[in-house]
Amino acid sequence: MPIYEFRCRRCGHRFEKLCAVGESGEAQECPSCRAVGAERLLSSFAALGGSRDNGGSTASSGCSGCAGKSCATCR
Ligand SMILES: [Zn+2]
């Protein structure tokens, strides 16, 4: 079962809970103020998939010693 993140509509407390797929936060009880009726937030792991920065590969135009892949280090 996936972990969903909820936010209490009353006190704003954020908490995570395991629950069935598609279950809304309406029945979730806030662990902080015990209010029922939380708002379900987008799961954090779903957000991770789209925002992965691609900083691992540098520009493929030679090395720091040349600019055109023509020195001994590049070959
Ligand atoms: Zn609360």
PDB file of C-alpha atoms and ligand atoms in Angstrom:
ATOM      1  CA  MET A   1       0.000   0.000   0.000  1.00  0.00           C
ATOM      2  CA  PRO A   2       1.276   3.451  -0.788  1.00  0.00           C
ATOM      3  CA  ILE A   3       2.014   6.111   1.755  1.00  0.00           C
ATOM      4  CA  TYR A   4       0.039   9.269   1.318  1.00  0.00           C
ATOM      5  CA  GLU A   5       0.720  12.620   2.822  1.00  0.00           C
ATOM      6  CA  PHE A   6      -2.128  14.478   4.426  1.00  0.00           C
ATOM      7  CA  ARG A   7      -2.571  17.926   5.803  1.00  0.00           C
ATOM      8  CA  CYS A   8      -5.037  18.738   8.511  1.00  0.00           C
ATOM      9  CA  ARG A   9      -7.551  21.342   7.437  1.00  0.00           C
ATOM     10  CA  ARG A  10      -7.924  22.553  10.974  1.00  0.00           C
ATOM     11  CA  CYS A  11      -4.405  22.990  12.314  1.00  0.00           C
ATOM     12  CA  GLY A  12      -2.329  22.548   9.164  1.00  0.00           C
ATOM     13  CA  HIS A  13      -0.359  19.629  10.605  1.00  0.00           C
ATOM     14  CA  ARG A  14       1.148  17.370   7.936  1.00  0.00           C
ATOM     15  CA  PHE A  15       1.328  13.628   8.419  1.00  0.00           C
ATOM     16  CA  GLU A  16       1.864  10.491   6.387  1.00  0.00           C
ATOM     17  CA  LYS A  17      -0.292   7.417   6.445  1.00  0.00           C
ATOM     18  CA  LEU A  18      -0.482   4.079   4.756  1.00  0.00           C
ATOM     19  CA  CYS A  19      -3.820   3.678   3.066  1.00  0.00           C
ATOM     20  CA  ALA A  20      -5.529   2.021   0.157  1.00  0.00           C
ATOM     21  CA  VAL A  21      -5.113   3.323  -3.348  1.00  0.00           C
ATOM     22  CA  GLY A  22      -7.528   6.101  -4.117  1.00  0.00           C
ATOM     23  CA  GLU A  23      -8.561   6.631  -0.538  1.00  0.00           C
ATOM     24  CA  SER A  24      -9.237  10.245   0.206  1.00  0.00           C
ATOM     25  CA  GLY A  25      -8.208  12.102   3.310  1.00  0.00           C
ATOM     26  CA  GLU A  26     -11.754  12.745   4.433  1.00  0.00           C
ATOM     27  CA  ALA A  27     -11.654   9.909   6.934  1.00  0.00           C
ATOM     28  CA  GLN A  28      -8.135  10.567   8.171  1.00  0.00           C
ATOM     29  CA  GLU A  29      -7.696  11.756  11.689  1.00  0.00           C
ATOM     30  CA  CYS A  30      -5.082  14.372  12.447  1.00  0.00           C
ATOM     31  CA  PRO A  31      -2.560  12.989  14.972  1.00  0.00           C
ATOM     32  CA  SER A  32      -2.056  16.450  16.335  1.00  0.00           C
ATOM     33  CA  CYS A  33      -5.508  17.866  16.964  1.00  0.00           C
ATOM     34  CA  ARG A  34      -7.673  14.787  16.305  1.00  0.00           C
ATOM     35  CA  ALA A  35      -9.741  16.578  13.720  1.00  0.00           C
ATOM     36  CA  VAL A  36     -11.178  14.353  11.008  1.00  0.00           C
ATOM     37  CA  GLY A  37     -11.156  15.441   7.394  1.00  0.00           C
ATOM     38  CA  ALA A  38      -7.636  15.947   6.160  1.00  0.00           C
ATOM     39  CA  GLU A  39      -6.561  17.074   2.745  1.00  0.00           C
ATOM     40  CA  ARG A  40      -4.533  14.611   0.710  1.00  0.00           C
ATOM     41  CA  LEU A  41      -1.363  16.005  -0.785  1.00  0.00           C
ATOM     42  CA  LEU A  42       0.531  14.709  -3.747  1.00  0.00           C
ATOM     43  CA  SER A  43       2.802  11.901  -2.654  1.00  0.00           C
ATOM     44  CA  SER A  44       6.397  12.942  -2.324  1.00  0.00           C
ATOM     45  CA  PHE A  45       7.773  10.046  -4.321  1.00  0.00           C
ATOM     46  CA  ALA A  46       5.539  10.840  -7.281  1.00  0.00           C
ATOM     47  CA  ALA A  47       6.914  14.354  -7.350  1.00  0.00           C
ATOM     48  CA  LEU A  48      10.470  13.074  -7.314  1.00  0.00           C
ATOM     49  CA  GLY A  49      10.117  11.350 -10.659  1.00  0.00           C
ATOM     50  CA  GLY A  50       9.671  14.490 -12.693  1.00  0.00           C
ATOM     51  CA  SER A  51      12.219  16.723 -11.083  1.00  0.00           C
ATOM     52  CA  ARG A  52      15.471  14.869 -11.390  1.00  0.00           C
ATOM     53  CA  ASP A  53      18.216  17.226 -12.409  1.00  0.00           C
ATOM     54  CA  ASN A  54      20.493  16.029 -15.142  1.00  0.00           C
ATOM     55  CA  GLY A  55      23.740  17.443 -13.835  1.00  0.00           C
ATOM     56  CA  GLY A  56      25.747  14.247 -14.071  1.00  0.00           C
ATOM     57  CA  SER A  57      26.887  14.569 -17.660  1.00  0.00           C
ATOM     58  CA  THR A  58      28.960  17.534 -18.685  1.00  0.00           C
ATOM     59  CA  ALA A  59      29.021  19.006 -22.160  1.00  0.00           C
ATOM     60  CA  SER A  60      30.460  16.614 -24.687  1.00  0.00           C
ATOM     61  CA  SER A  61      32.734  19.084 -26.373  1.00  0.00           C
ATOM     62  CA  GLY A  62      36.254  18.010 -25.555  1.00  0.00           C
ATOM     63  CA  CYS A  63      38.011  18.174 -22.246  1.00  0.00           C
ATOM     64  CA  SER A  64      39.235  21.083 -20.194  1.00  0.00           C
ATOM     65  CA  GLY A  65      42.442  21.188 -22.213  1.00  0.00           C
ATOM     66  CA  CYS A  66      40.875  21.524 -25.659  1.00  0.00           C
ATOM     67  CA  ALA A  67      37.540  22.372 -27.205  1.00  0.00           C
ATOM     68  CA  GLY A  68      37.166  19.903 -30.037  1.00  0.00           C
ATOM     69  CA  LYS A  69      37.948  16.382 -28.827  1.00  0.00           C
ATOM     70  CA  SER A  70      41.345  16.512 -30.410  1.00  0.00           C
ATOM     71  CA  CYS A  71      43.860  16.116 -27.620  1.00  0.00           C
ATOM     72  CA  ALA A  72      45.245  12.954 -26.115  1.00  0.00           C
ATOM     73  CA  THR A  73      42.902  13.121 -23.127  1.00  0.00           C
ATOM     74  CA  CYS A  74      39.813  13.135 -25.295  1.00  0.00           C
ATOM     75  CA  ARG A  75      40.665  10.196 -27.494  1.00  0.00           C
TER      76      ARG A  75
HETATM   77 ZN    ZN B   1      -4.904  18.954  13.070  1.00  0.00          ZN
END
